[in-house]
Coordinates of C-alpha atoms and ligand atoms in Angstrom, one line a residue:
Chain A
M1 CA -13.6 -97.0 22.5
K2 CA -14.7 -99.7 20.4
I3 CA -18.0 -101.7 20.9
L4 CA -18.4 -105.2 18.9
V5 CA -21.6 -107.1 18.8
C6 CA -21.7 -110.4 18.0
I7 CA -24.8 -111.5 16.3
S8 CA -26.5 -114.8 15.4
N9 CA -28.8 -115.4 12.5
V10 CA -32.1 -117.9 14.1
P11 CA -35.5 -118.8 12.6
D12 CA -38.0 -116.0 13.7
T13 CA -39.6 -117.3 17.0
T14 CA -42.7 -118.1 16.1
T15 CA -41.2 -120.8 13.6
K16 CA -42.7 -124.1 14.0
V17 CA -39.1 -126.2 13.4
K18 CA -39.4 -129.6 10.9
F19 CA -36.5 -131.8 10.6
I20 CA -35.5 -133.5 7.2
D21 CA -32.8 -136.3 5.7
D22 CA -33.8 -138.4 9.0
Q23 CA -34.5 -135.9 11.2
K24 CA -31.1 -134.7 10.7
K25 CA -31.0 -131.4 9.1
L26 CA -33.8 -128.2 10.1
D27 CA -36.0 -127.7 7.6
V28 CA -35.5 -123.8 6.5
T29 CA -38.1 -123.8 3.6
G30 CA -40.5 -120.9 4.3
I31 CA -38.5 -119.9 7.4
Q32 CA -37.7 -116.0 8.0
W33 CA -34.5 -115.5 9.9
V34 CA -33.7 -112.7 12.3
I35 CA -31.4 -111.0 14.4
N36 CA -30.7 -113.3 17.6
P37 CA -33.5 -111.5 20.3
W38 CA -30.7 -110.8 22.2
D39 CA -28.2 -110.1 20.1
E40 CA -30.7 -107.4 19.1
L41 CA -31.2 -106.0 22.3
A42 CA -27.1 -106.2 22.6
L43 CA -26.9 -104.1 19.7
T44 CA -29.6 -101.7 20.8
R45 CA -27.8 -101.1 24.1
A46 CA -24.5 -100.6 22.2
L47 CA -25.9 -98.0 20.3
E48 CA -27.3 -96.4 23.0
L49 CA -24.1 -96.0 24.2
K50 CA -22.7 -94.7 21.3
D51 CA -25.2 -91.9 21.4
D52 CA -24.1 -90.3 24.4
A53 CA -21.0 -88.6 23.5
S54 CA -19.8 -88.6 26.8
N55 CA -19.5 -92.6 26.8
G56 CA -16.7 -91.8 24.3
V57 CA -17.9 -94.7 21.6
Q58 CA -16.7 -94.3 18.4
T59 CA -17.8 -97.1 16.6
V60 CA -20.3 -100.1 17.0
T61 CA -19.5 -103.0 14.7
V62 CA -21.2 -106.3 14.6
A63 CA -19.9 -109.6 13.5
H64 CA -21.3 -112.7 12.0
V65 CA -19.7 -116.3 11.6
G66 CA -21.9 -117.7 8.6
L67 CA -22.2 -117.6 5.0
V68 CA -23.5 -115.1 2.3
S69 CA -27.2 -116.1 3.0
A70 CA -26.9 -114.2 6.2
E71 CA -26.3 -110.8 4.7
P72 CA -29.5 -109.9 5.1
T73 CA -29.3 -110.2 8.9
I74 CA -26.4 -108.1 9.0
R75 CA -27.7 -105.6 6.7
K76 CA -30.4 -105.2 9.0
A77 CA -27.8 -104.6 11.7
L78 CA -26.4 -102.2 10.4
A79 CA -29.7 -100.3 9.3
I80 CA -30.7 -100.2 13.2
G81 CA -27.4 -98.3 13.1
A82 CA -24.3 -100.7 13.5
D83 CA -21.4 -98.8 11.6
D84 CA -19.9 -101.4 9.9
A85 CA -20.1 -105.5 10.0
I86 CA -17.8 -108.3 10.1
R87 CA -18.6 -111.8 8.4
V88 CA -16.4 -115.1 9.0
N89 CA -17.4 -116.9 5.8
T90 CA -18.1 -120.5 6.6
D91 CA -20.8 -122.7 8.2
P92 CA -20.1 -123.0 11.8
A93 CA -20.2 -126.8 12.9
D94 CA -20.5 -125.5 16.5
A95 CA -20.0 -123.2 19.0
Y96 CA -16.1 -123.5 19.4
G97 CA -15.8 -123.2 15.6
I98 CA -17.9 -119.8 16.0
A99 CA -15.7 -118.6 18.7
A100 CA -12.6 -119.8 17.5
Q101 CA -13.1 -118.1 14.1
L102 CA -14.5 -114.6 15.9
A103 CA -11.0 -115.1 18.1
E104 CA -8.6 -115.4 14.8
V105 CA -10.6 -111.8 13.6
M106 CA -9.5 -110.3 16.8
K107 CA -6.0 -111.0 16.1
T108 CA -6.0 -108.5 13.7
E109 CA -9.4 -106.2 14.9
K110 CA -9.3 -105.0 18.2
Y111 CA -12.4 -104.2 20.4
D112 CA -12.6 -102.5 24.1
I113 CA -16.3 -104.2 24.9
I114 CA -17.6 -107.4 22.8
L115 CA -21.1 -108.0 23.3
C116 CA -22.8 -111.4 23.3
G117 CA -26.1 -112.6 24.0
I118 CA -26.8 -115.1 26.9
E119 CA -28.2 -117.9 24.3
S120 CA -28.8 -118.2 20.3
S121 CA -32.6 -119.6 20.2
D122 CA -31.3 -122.4 17.6
H123 CA -29.0 -124.4 19.5
N124 CA -29.6 -122.7 23.2
G125 CA -26.0 -123.4 23.7
S126 CA -25.1 -120.3 25.8
T127 CA -21.3 -120.7 25.2
V128 CA -20.1 -118.4 22.4
G129 CA -19.1 -115.4 24.7
G130 CA -17.5 -116.9 27.3
M131 CA -15.4 -119.2 25.1
L132 CA -14.3 -116.4 23.2
A133 CA -13.3 -114.6 26.4
E134 CA -11.4 -117.4 27.3
F135 CA -9.5 -117.5 23.8
L136 CA -9.0 -113.9 24.0
D137 CA -7.8 -114.2 27.8
C138 CA -9.8 -111.5 29.1
P139 CA -12.3 -111.2 31.7
S140 CA -16.1 -112.1 30.5
V141 CA -19.2 -110.9 32.6
T142 CA -22.2 -113.0 32.4
C143 CA -26.3 -112.6 33.0
V144 CA -25.7 -109.2 32.2
S145 CA -28.5 -106.9 33.2
S146 CA -27.2 -103.2 32.8
L147 CA -24.2 -102.0 31.2
K148 CA -23.0 -98.4 31.5
I149 CA -19.4 -96.1 31.1
E150 CA -18.6 -94.3 33.3
G151 CA -15.3 -92.1 33.3
G152 CA -13.8 -94.8 30.6
Q153 CA -14.6 -98.0 32.5
P154 CA -17.6 -100.5 32.3
V155 CA -20.3 -100.4 35.0
I156 CA -21.9 -103.2 35.2
S157 CA -24.9 -105.3 36.8
R158 CA -25.4 -108.9 36.6
E159 CA -27.9 -111.3 37.7
I160 CA -27.6 -113.9 40.6
D161 CA -29.9 -116.1 42.5
G162 CA -32.3 -113.6 44.4
G163 CA -30.6 -110.7 43.2
K164 CA -27.7 -108.4 41.2
E165 CA -24.3 -107.1 42.0
S166 CA -22.6 -104.1 41.0
L167 CA -19.3 -104.8 39.3
T168 CA -16.5 -103.2 37.3
V169 CA -13.9 -105.2 35.2
P170 CA -10.9 -104.0 32.9
L171 CA -11.4 -103.0 29.4
P172 CA -11.2 -105.3 27.3
F173 CA -14.1 -107.5 28.3
V174 CA -16.7 -109.6 26.7
A175 CA -20.4 -108.9 28.2
V176 CA -23.1 -111.8 28.1
V177 CA -26.1 -110.0 28.0
Q178 CA -29.6 -111.0 29.1
K179 CA -33.0 -109.2 30.2
G180 CA -32.9 -106.0 31.1
I181 CA -30.0 -104.6 28.8
A182 CA -32.4 -102.8 27.0
K183 CA -35.8 -102.0 27.3
E184 CA -37.0 -102.7 23.8
P185 CA -35.1 -103.2 20.2
R186 CA -34.8 -100.2 18.0
I187 CA -36.2 -100.5 14.9
A188 CA -34.4 -99.2 11.9
A189 CA -35.8 -96.0 10.4
M190 CA -35.9 -95.5 6.3
R191 CA -32.7 -93.2 6.8
G192 CA -31.1 -96.6 8.5
I193 CA -32.3 -98.6 5.8
M194 CA -30.5 -96.5 2.2
A195 CA -27.5 -95.8 4.5
A196 CA -26.7 -99.9 5.4
R197 CA -26.5 -100.4 1.5
T198 CA -23.6 -99.0 1.2
K199 CA -21.9 -99.6 4.9
P200 CA -18.8 -101.9 4.4
I201 CA -18.9 -105.9 5.5
R202 CA -15.5 -107.4 6.0
V203 CA -15.6 -110.5 4.7
Y204 CA -12.7 -112.6 6.7
E205 CA -12.2 -116.2 4.9
P206 CA -12.2 -118.9 8.0
Q207 CA -9.5 -120.8 9.5
A208 CA -9.4 -124.6 9.5
I209 CA -11.1 -125.2 12.7
E210 CA -11.8 -129.0 14.2
N211 CA -15.4 -129.6 15.4
F212 CA -15.9 -130.6 19.0
T213 CA -19.4 -131.4 18.9
E214 CA -21.9 -133.1 16.2
V215 CA -25.8 -132.9 16.2
L216 CA -26.4 -136.6 15.3
N217 CA -30.1 -135.9 14.8
Y218 CA -33.4 -134.3 16.4
E219 CA -36.3 -135.6 18.1
M220 CA -39.7 -133.7 18.3
P221 CA -41.3 -133.6 22.0
K222 CA -43.6 -136.1 22.8
P223 CA -47.1 -135.0 22.5
R224 CA -47.8 -134.3 26.1
A225 CA -51.2 -136.7 26.9
A226 CA -54.6 -134.5 26.8
C227 CA -55.9 -131.6 28.8
K228 CA -58.2 -133.0 31.5
Y229 CA -61.0 -130.4 32.6
V230 CA -62.4 -129.7 36.0
D231 CA -65.8 -127.7 36.2
A232 CA -65.3 -123.7 37.1
E233 CA -67.8 -124.4 39.8
N234 CA -66.2 -127.4 41.2
A235 CA -62.6 -125.7 41.1
G236 CA -61.7 -127.5 44.2
Q237 CA -61.6 -130.7 42.6
L238 CA -58.4 -129.7 40.6
I239 CA -56.5 -129.6 44.0
D240 CA -57.7 -132.9 44.7
L241 CA -56.2 -134.1 41.5
L242 CA -53.5 -132.4 41.6
Q243 CA -52.5 -134.3 45.2
N244 CA -53.9 -137.7 44.9
E245 CA -53.6 -138.4 40.9
A246 CA -50.6 -136.2 39.8
R247 CA -49.2 -136.2 43.6
V248 CA -47.4 -132.6 42.9
F249 CA -47.9 -131.6 46.5
Chain B
M1 CA -10.2 -141.1 35.3
A2 CA -12.7 -139.4 36.6
V3 CA -16.1 -137.3 36.6
L4 CA -15.6 -133.8 37.9
V5 CA -18.3 -132.0 39.4
Y6 CA -18.5 -128.5 40.1
P7 CA -20.9 -128.1 43.3
E8 CA -21.3 -124.2 43.4
N9 CA -22.5 -123.1 47.1
W10 CA -24.6 -120.2 47.9
D11 CA -23.0 -118.2 51.4
G12 CA -21.3 -121.6 52.4
K13 CA -24.6 -123.5 51.8
F14 CA -25.2 -126.4 49.2
K15 CA -28.7 -126.8 47.5
K16 CA -30.7 -129.4 46.2
L17 CA -29.1 -128.5 42.8
S18 CA -26.0 -128.8 44.2
F19 CA -26.9 -132.3 45.2
E20 CA -29.2 -133.0 42.0
L21 CA -25.8 -132.3 40.3
V22 CA -23.6 -134.7 42.3
S23 CA -26.0 -137.3 41.5
Y24 CA -25.8 -136.7 38.3
A25 CA -22.1 -137.0 37.8
S26 CA -21.8 -140.1 40.0
K27 CA -24.5 -141.5 37.6
V28 CA -22.2 -141.2 34.5
A29 CA -18.9 -142.0 36.6
E30 CA -20.9 -145.0 37.2
M31 CA -21.5 -145.5 33.6
L32 CA -17.8 -144.8 32.8
G33 CA -16.8 -147.3 35.8
V34 CA -14.8 -144.1 37.4
Q35 CA -15.2 -142.1 40.5
A36 CA -17.2 -138.8 41.0
V37 CA -15.1 -135.9 42.1
A38 CA -16.5 -132.6 43.7
V39 CA -14.6 -129.4 43.5
S40 CA -16.0 -127.1 46.1
I41 CA -14.7 -122.9 45.5
G42 CA -15.2 -120.6 48.4
S43 CA -15.7 -121.1 51.9
V44 CA -18.0 -123.7 53.0
D45 CA -17.4 -125.7 56.4
E46 CA -16.6 -129.6 56.4
G47 CA -20.2 -130.8 57.7
E48 CA -21.4 -129.0 54.5
L49 CA -19.2 -130.6 52.1
S50 CA -19.5 -134.0 53.7
K51 CA -23.2 -133.9 52.2
L52 CA -21.4 -134.6 48.7
A53 CA -20.8 -137.3 49.7
T54 CA -24.1 -139.0 50.5
Y55 CA -25.1 -138.7 46.5
G56 CA -22.1 -140.3 45.4
A57 CA -19.1 -137.7 45.7
G58 CA -15.9 -140.4 46.1
R59 CA -13.5 -137.5 46.6
I60 CA -14.1 -133.9 47.9
I61 CA -12.0 -131.0 47.0
S62 CA -12.4 -127.9 48.3
I63 CA -10.3 -124.8 47.6
E64 CA -11.1 -121.7 50.1
N65 CA -9.6 -118.6 49.6
G66 CA -11.1 -114.7 50.9
A67 CA -10.7 -113.8 47.2
L68 CA -13.1 -116.1 45.9
K69 CA -16.0 -114.7 47.6
S70 CA -18.0 -113.6 44.5
L71 CA -17.8 -115.1 40.9
D72 CA -14.8 -114.4 38.5
D73 CA -15.2 -116.3 35.5
Q74 CA -11.6 -116.6 34.7
A75 CA -10.1 -117.2 38.1
Y76 CA -12.5 -119.7 39.1
T77 CA -12.5 -121.3 35.2
S78 CA -8.6 -121.7 36.0
L79 CA -9.1 -123.0 39.3
I80 CA -11.0 -125.8 37.7
A81 CA -9.2 -126.6 34.9
E82 CA -6.5 -127.1 37.2
V83 CA -8.4 -129.6 39.4
A84 CA -9.5 -131.4 36.1
K85 CA -6.2 -132.0 35.0
S86 CA -5.2 -133.5 38.1
V87 CA -7.5 -135.9 38.6
S88 CA -7.4 -136.4 34.9
A89 CA -11.2 -136.0 34.5
S90 CA -12.9 -137.2 31.5
V91 CA -16.0 -135.6 31.8
V92 CA -16.9 -132.3 33.7
V93 CA -20.3 -131.5 35.2
L94 CA -21.6 -128.2 35.7
S95 CA -25.6 -126.2 36.5
N96 CA -26.6 -124.9 33.4
N97 CA -27.6 -121.9 35.3
N98 CA -25.9 -118.0 35.9
T99 CA -22.7 -119.7 37.1
G100 CA -22.5 -122.7 35.2
K101 CA -23.2 -120.8 31.8
A102 CA -20.0 -118.3 33.1
L103 CA -17.7 -121.3 33.3
A104 CA -18.1 -124.1 31.3
P105 CA -17.9 -122.4 28.0
R106 CA -14.5 -120.9 29.0
L107 CA -13.5 -124.3 30.5
S108 CA -14.1 -125.6 27.1
V109 CA -11.6 -123.5 25.3
K110 CA -8.9 -124.4 28.2
L111 CA -9.8 -127.6 28.5
K112 CA -10.1 -128.4 24.5
A113 CA -13.5 -130.1 25.6
G114 CA -16.7 -129.9 23.5
I115 CA -19.3 -128.8 25.8
A116 CA -23.0 -129.8 25.5
S117 CA -25.4 -127.4 27.4
G118 CA -28.7 -127.5 29.0
V119 CA -28.5 -131.4 28.9
S120 CA -31.5 -133.1 30.5
R121 CA -30.9 -136.9 31.1
L122 CA -27.6 -139.5 31.6
P123 CA -26.0 -139.8 28.1
V124 CA -27.5 -142.2 25.8
S125 CA -23.9 -143.7 25.3
T126 CA -20.8 -143.5 26.7
S127 CA -18.7 -145.3 24.1
Q128 CA -19.3 -142.8 21.3
F129 CA -20.4 -140.1 24.0
I130 CA -24.0 -139.2 22.8
V131 CA -26.0 -136.8 25.3
Y132 CA -29.7 -135.5 25.1
K133 CA -30.8 -131.6 25.0
K134 CA -33.2 -129.4 24.3
V135 CA -32.8 -127.4 21.2
Y136 CA -34.8 -124.4 19.5
S137 CA -36.3 -123.2 23.0
G138 CA -37.5 -126.5 23.7
K139 CA -39.3 -127.1 20.6
A140 CA -37.0 -129.8 19.1
F141 CA -34.2 -132.1 21.2
A142 CA -31.0 -133.2 19.7
N143 CA -28.7 -136.3 20.7
V144 CA -25.0 -134.7 20.1
E145 CA -21.9 -136.2 20.1
I146 CA -19.0 -134.9 21.9
K147 CA -15.6 -135.8 20.2
T148 CA -12.8 -134.8 22.6
P149 CA -11.2 -136.6 25.1
V150 CA -12.5 -134.4 27.5
K151 CA -16.4 -133.7 27.7
I152 CA -17.9 -130.9 29.0
I153 CA -22.1 -131.2 30.3
T154 CA -24.3 -128.6 31.7
L155 CA -27.3 -130.0 33.7
A156 CA -31.2 -128.3 32.9
Q157 CA -32.2 -126.9 36.2
N158 CA -34.8 -129.7 37.7
S159 CA -34.1 -132.6 35.5
F160 CA -32.6 -135.3 37.5
E161 CA -33.4 -136.5 40.6
V162 CA -31.4 -136.3 43.7
I163 CA -30.2 -140.1 44.3
E164 CA -28.4 -141.2 47.7
S165 CA -25.6 -143.4 47.2
P166 CA -23.4 -142.6 50.8
K167 CA -19.7 -142.9 50.6
T168 CA -17.2 -142.1 53.3
V169 CA -14.4 -139.8 52.2
A170 CA -12.3 -137.2 53.7
I171 CA -12.2 -133.8 52.7
E172 CA -9.3 -132.5 51.2
K173 CA -8.1 -129.1 51.3
S174 CA -6.5 -128.1 48.1
G175 CA -3.2 -126.0 47.7
I176 CA -4.1 -124.8 44.5
Q177 CA -4.6 -121.1 44.8
P178 CA -6.2 -118.7 42.1
D179 CA -3.5 -116.4 40.1
Q180 CA -4.1 -112.8 41.3
N181 CA -3.8 -111.4 38.0
L182 CA -6.8 -113.3 37.1
L183 CA -9.0 -112.1 39.2
R184 CA -10.3 -108.6 37.9
T185 CA -13.9 -108.7 38.8
K186 CA -14.4 -105.9 41.4
V187 CA -17.7 -106.5 42.8
T188 CA -18.8 -103.1 44.3
D189 CA -22.6 -103.9 45.7
V190 CA -24.9 -106.9 46.3
Q191 CA -29.0 -106.6 46.0
K192 CA -30.4 -109.4 47.2
Q193 CA -33.8 -110.1 47.9
T194 CA -34.3 -112.4 51.4
G195 CA -37.2 -114.2 51.9
K196 CA -38.6 -114.7 48.9
I197 CA -38.9 -118.5 46.8
L198 CA -36.5 -118.1 44.1
L199 CA -38.0 -118.8 41.0
T200 CA -35.1 -121.4 39.7
D201 CA -35.6 -123.4 42.9
A202 CA -39.3 -124.0 43.1
D203 CA -40.7 -126.9 42.8
I204 CA -44.2 -125.3 42.4
V205 CA -44.9 -122.3 40.7
V206 CA -48.0 -120.3 40.1
S207 CA -48.0 -117.6 37.2
G208 CA -50.4 -115.0 36.1
G209 CA -50.8 -113.7 32.4
R210 CA -52.9 -110.7 31.2
G211 CA -56.1 -112.6 31.9
M212 CA -55.3 -111.2 35.6
R213 CA -56.9 -107.9 34.2
S214 CA -54.9 -105.4 36.6
A215 CA -51.9 -104.8 39.0
D216 CA -54.5 -104.8 41.9
N217 CA -55.9 -108.7 41.2
W218 CA -53.1 -110.4 42.9
G219 CA -53.9 -111.3 46.0
P220 CA -55.4 -114.4 45.8
L221 CA -52.8 -115.8 43.4
V222 CA -50.0 -114.6 45.9
E223 CA -52.1 -116.5 48.9
M224 CA -52.1 -119.6 46.9
A225 CA -48.4 -119.4 46.2
E226 CA -47.9 -118.9 50.2
L227 CA -50.3 -122.2 50.5
L228 CA -48.6 -123.9 48.1
G229 CA -44.9 -122.7 49.2
A230 CA -44.8 -122.2 45.4
G231 CA -42.8 -119.3 43.6
T232 CA -44.5 -116.2 42.0
A233 CA -43.9 -115.7 38.3
C234 CA -45.8 -114.1 35.2
S235 CA -45.9 -113.5 31.2
R236 CA -43.8 -110.8 29.8
P237 CA -46.5 -108.3 29.4
V238 CA -47.2 -108.3 32.6
S239 CA -43.8 -107.6 33.9
D240 CA -43.6 -104.9 31.3
E241 CA -46.7 -103.4 32.0
G242 CA -45.5 -102.9 35.7
W243 CA -48.0 -105.2 37.9
R244 CA -45.3 -107.8 38.7
P245 CA -41.5 -107.5 39.3
H246 CA -39.3 -107.9 36.4
D247 CA -37.4 -111.0 37.8
E248 CA -40.5 -112.9 37.8
H249 CA -40.9 -112.7 33.8
T250 CA -40.6 -116.1 32.4
G251 CA -40.1 -117.1 28.7
Q252 CA -37.8 -117.1 26.0
T253 CA -36.7 -113.5 27.2
G254 CA -37.0 -113.7 30.6
K255 CA -36.0 -117.0 33.5
I256 CA -36.3 -120.5 31.9
I257 CA -37.7 -122.5 34.5
A258 CA -39.3 -126.4 35.6
P259 CA -40.7 -127.2 37.8
N260 CA -43.0 -130.0 38.8
L261 CA -45.7 -128.1 38.8
Y262 CA -46.8 -124.6 36.4
F263 CA -50.0 -122.8 37.3
A264 CA -50.6 -120.3 34.1
I265 CA -53.4 -118.4 34.7
G266 CA -55.0 -115.9 32.1
I267 CA -51.9 -116.8 30.1
S268 CA -52.4 -117.1 26.4
G269 CA -49.7 -119.7 25.9
A270 CA -48.0 -117.7 23.5
I271 CA -44.9 -120.0 21.6
Q272 CA -42.4 -117.4 23.6
H273 CA -44.0 -117.9 26.9
L274 CA -44.0 -122.0 26.4
A275 CA -40.2 -122.0 25.7
G276 CA -39.6 -120.7 29.3
I277 CA -42.1 -123.4 31.0
S278 CA -42.3 -126.2 28.7
S279 CA -39.6 -128.4 30.6
S280 CA -42.5 -128.4 33.1
K281 CA -43.5 -131.7 34.7
Y282 CA -47.0 -130.6 34.8
I283 CA -48.8 -127.5 33.4
V284 CA -52.5 -126.2 35.1
A285 CA -54.2 -123.9 33.0
I286 CA -56.7 -121.6 33.8
N287 CA -58.6 -119.4 31.0
T288 CA -62.1 -117.9 29.6
D289 CA -61.1 -118.9 26.4
K290 CA -61.2 -122.7 25.8
D291 CA -59.3 -122.5 22.4
A292 CA -56.4 -121.1 24.0
P293 CA -53.2 -122.7 23.4
I294 CA -52.2 -122.8 26.7
F295 CA -54.4 -125.8 27.5
E296 CA -52.7 -127.8 24.5
A297 CA -49.5 -127.9 26.5
A298 CA -51.6 -128.2 30.0
Q299 CA -52.6 -131.6 31.7
Y300 CA -55.2 -130.4 33.7
G301 CA -57.3 -127.1 32.8
I302 CA -60.1 -125.3 34.2
V303 CA -61.9 -122.8 31.8
G304 CA -63.2 -119.8 33.5
D305 CA -62.4 -116.6 35.0
A306 CA -59.4 -116.6 37.0
A307 CA -60.8 -113.5 39.6
K308 CA -63.7 -116.1 40.2
I309 CA -61.8 -119.4 40.1
L310 CA -58.4 -118.5 42.1
P311 CA -60.6 -117.6 45.5
R312 CA -61.8 -121.5 45.4
L313 CA -58.7 -122.8 45.1
V314 CA -57.3 -120.9 48.1
E315 CA -59.9 -121.9 50.1
K316 CA -59.9 -125.4 49.3
L317 CA -56.3 -125.6 49.9
R318 CA -57.0 -123.8 52.8
E319 CA -59.2 -126.6 54.0
V320 CA -57.1 -129.4 53.2
K321 CA -54.0 -127.5 54.9
S322 CA -56.0 -127.2 58.1
K323 CA -56.1 -131.6 58.1
Ligands
FAD401 C1 -38.9 -112.1 20.4 C2 -39.9 -111.9 21.4 C3 -40.0 -113.0 23.0 C4 -41.0 -113.0 24.0 N1 -40.8 -113.4 24.8 C5 -41.4 -113.5 25.8 C6 -41.1 -114.0 27.1 O1 -40.2 -114.8 27.6 N2 -42.3 -114.3 28.2 C7 -43.5 -114.2 27.6 O2 -44.4 -114.4 28.4 N3 -43.8 -113.3 26.6 C8 -42.9 -113.3 25.3 N4 -43.3 -112.8 24.4 C9 -44.6 -112.0 24.1 C10 -45.4 -113.4 23.6 O3 -45.8 -113.5 22.5 C11 -47.3 -113.1 24.0 O4 -47.3 -111.5 23.4 C12 -47.7 -112.9 25.9 O5 -46.8 -114.3 26.1 C13 -48.4 -112.9 26.2 O6 -48.7 -112.6 27.3 P1 -50.1 -113.1 28.3 O7 -50.4 -114.3 27.7 O8 -50.2 -112.9 29.8 O9 -51.1 -112.4 27.8 P2 -52.5 -112.3 26.2 O10 -51.8 -113.0 25.3 O11 -52.9 -111.2 26.3 O12 -53.4 -113.9 27.1 C14 -54.0 -112.9 27.8 C15 -54.9 -114.5 28.1 O13 -56.0 -114.2 29.4 C16 -57.2 -114.7 29.1 N5 -58.0 -114.5 30.0 C17 -58.4 -113.0 30.0 N6 -59.5 -112.9 30.9 C18 -59.2 -113.7 31.8 C19 -59.9 -114.3 33.0 N7 -60.8 -112.9 33.7 N8 -59.8 -115.4 33.4 C20 -58.9 -116.3 33.0 N9 -58.5 -115.8 31.8 C21 -58.5 -115.0 31.1 C22 -57.2 -114.7 27.3 O14 -58.3 -115.8 27.2 C23 -56.1 -115.1 27.4 O15 -55.8 -116.4 26.7 C24 -42.3 -112.1 23.4 C25 -42.3 -111.9 22.1 C26 -41.7 -111.9 21.1 C27 -41.8 -111.4 20.0
AMP402 N1 -22.7 -117.3 14.4 C1 -22.5 -116.4 15.0 N2 -21.6 -115.6 14.9 C2 -21.6 -114.8 15.6 N3 -22.2 -114.7 16.9 C3 -22.7 -115.6 17.2 C4 -22.8 -116.3 16.4 N4 -23.8 -117.5 17.1 C5 -24.2 -117.0 18.6 N5 -23.3 -115.9 18.3 C6 -23.0 -114.9 19.6 O1 -23.3 -115.8 20.9 C7 -24.3 -115.6 21.5 C8 -25.1 -117.1 22.3 O2 -24.5 -118.1 21.5 P1 -25.2 -119.2 21.7 O3 -23.4 -119.5 22.4 O4 -24.7 -120.1 20.4 O5 -26.2 -120.0 22.5 C9 -25.3 -115.2 20.5 O6 -26.3 -114.3 21.7 C10 -24.7 -114.4 19.7 O7 -24.5 -113.0 20.3

């Protein structure tokens, strides 16, 4: 069995974002790029599944659609433990483009389980995983919080409103993963960092794919009104304000 | 031409979320001068279906089939796509919730339709189709143009009011049936909590952080939530410690919510926490540290010890309630 983990390369979560060129472009100066947190957890889970030989996972591959500048992030995934990597050499214009490029690669490389994160912390699309599954005409399961392999078949748990469902689907399939999929992201050990230098990254040249959407410009959130303080000794007054001023109940 | 909307049902019932979605779709339809068509999948009775007309659905199409009890991404997608084609939908609207996240991207590929997800307002313009959405976990917003003839929008939860614009419509039972070969998701077990207010449904959320000090101190917080009819939530370290259940964890790596009122009690206001709650209409902060970043996001604040303040709030709420 072969597992593919799709990774996106995003600004570190503590980044204060700024825009340039008439608010059209993210100012990348000083930004530290990281593996999207969900993808890091997806990779961790894939490696856990591979660690247990009874699951029959032969390889864990990571895939990224992006320019060579993303290679440090890909190398990090290799250092954490992925066996090899795919990079499609283009700066994608939107999620549709990303999924289409990945689907194109899947015509020559086959995977049994494809893992995507529930959302990428840059454009918060929550779309690449589902799109890829539709391109591949295979099942997808979204909001996956647990993934196991039993008798060569996936055993999945997905979050639904107010609970969860256990389910299974035939292979190949796309799992869009969220909280619970792995506890803590695995970190790269020294040996992994050394090994990552020589692990292969297969670079594919992109297909011509037109973009469906375009970001015209960005806006910063409106500053909120200053906080109104209530004295701790008089805490009950807060309830009056919420009721009569904010009118929220 | 039409705007197609998919209001999901829960065991045959719609929720406020479904009506928000239909209200939104009707307004978009109005902007385009076309009709809003609602498609329902699963077993929903006529009385319930007709509620969709109250919020502006001009046509209601119902697809009923015993095999459609639980969500199958592929089968549901092909049903909605088929309806979209049959009504010549130029816009398809879904919620940005679990189900919408499962179906909207697949629909995008199937209908060759550009998608904008987590949209929080009516389109900025429709001649050039531009929508407004949150990016970078709420640290910024973007005006996004969708360039394809068919457009897909997923609406951010709790971002649009329910608007009544009643229409009388007949309910059409659709003859479209799912392709058995696509029904490949086999649900073996469903575990649901009952009697708890769902965080994503709650208008008011009372949330606690590490400042609650231990698992034993949540009594007054829970009581306050009960008095307010509110949901309870927590910061990540709290669920990591096992003080509260994991499904209460809000933030970038937990649930993303947008209630009318969010109480952040003993929560410092880390950027990853704010990512999950910054779309709340009002934020109230209670914290011993007057410099905690949560006060920058809050409209109301109390500097002080939660252990002392919570009982005072509970007492006051009881008083208000008994009036
Ligand atoms: C990739 C990544 C993702 C993350 N995702 C999330 C996420 O989804 N959600 C999330 O919450 N965090 C997330 N975090 C963690 C986040 O950075 C913070 O560590 C976390 O939010 C802090 O939780 P807290 O505010 O409860 O605790 P603390 O930061 O320890 O704050 C406790 C607060 O309580 C106050 N306090 C102490 N005693 C009292 C008292 N008696 N009464 C009142 N106030 C008191 C203190 O002044 C302090 O402000 C993430 C971190 C990373 C790196
Ligand atoms: N450029 C990319 N290359 C490969 N995978 C990606 C890329 N962008 C997003 N993904 C995958 O899609 C998931 C959801 O991203 P999004 O749909 O952009 O919110 C991410 O968690 C990744 O698994």
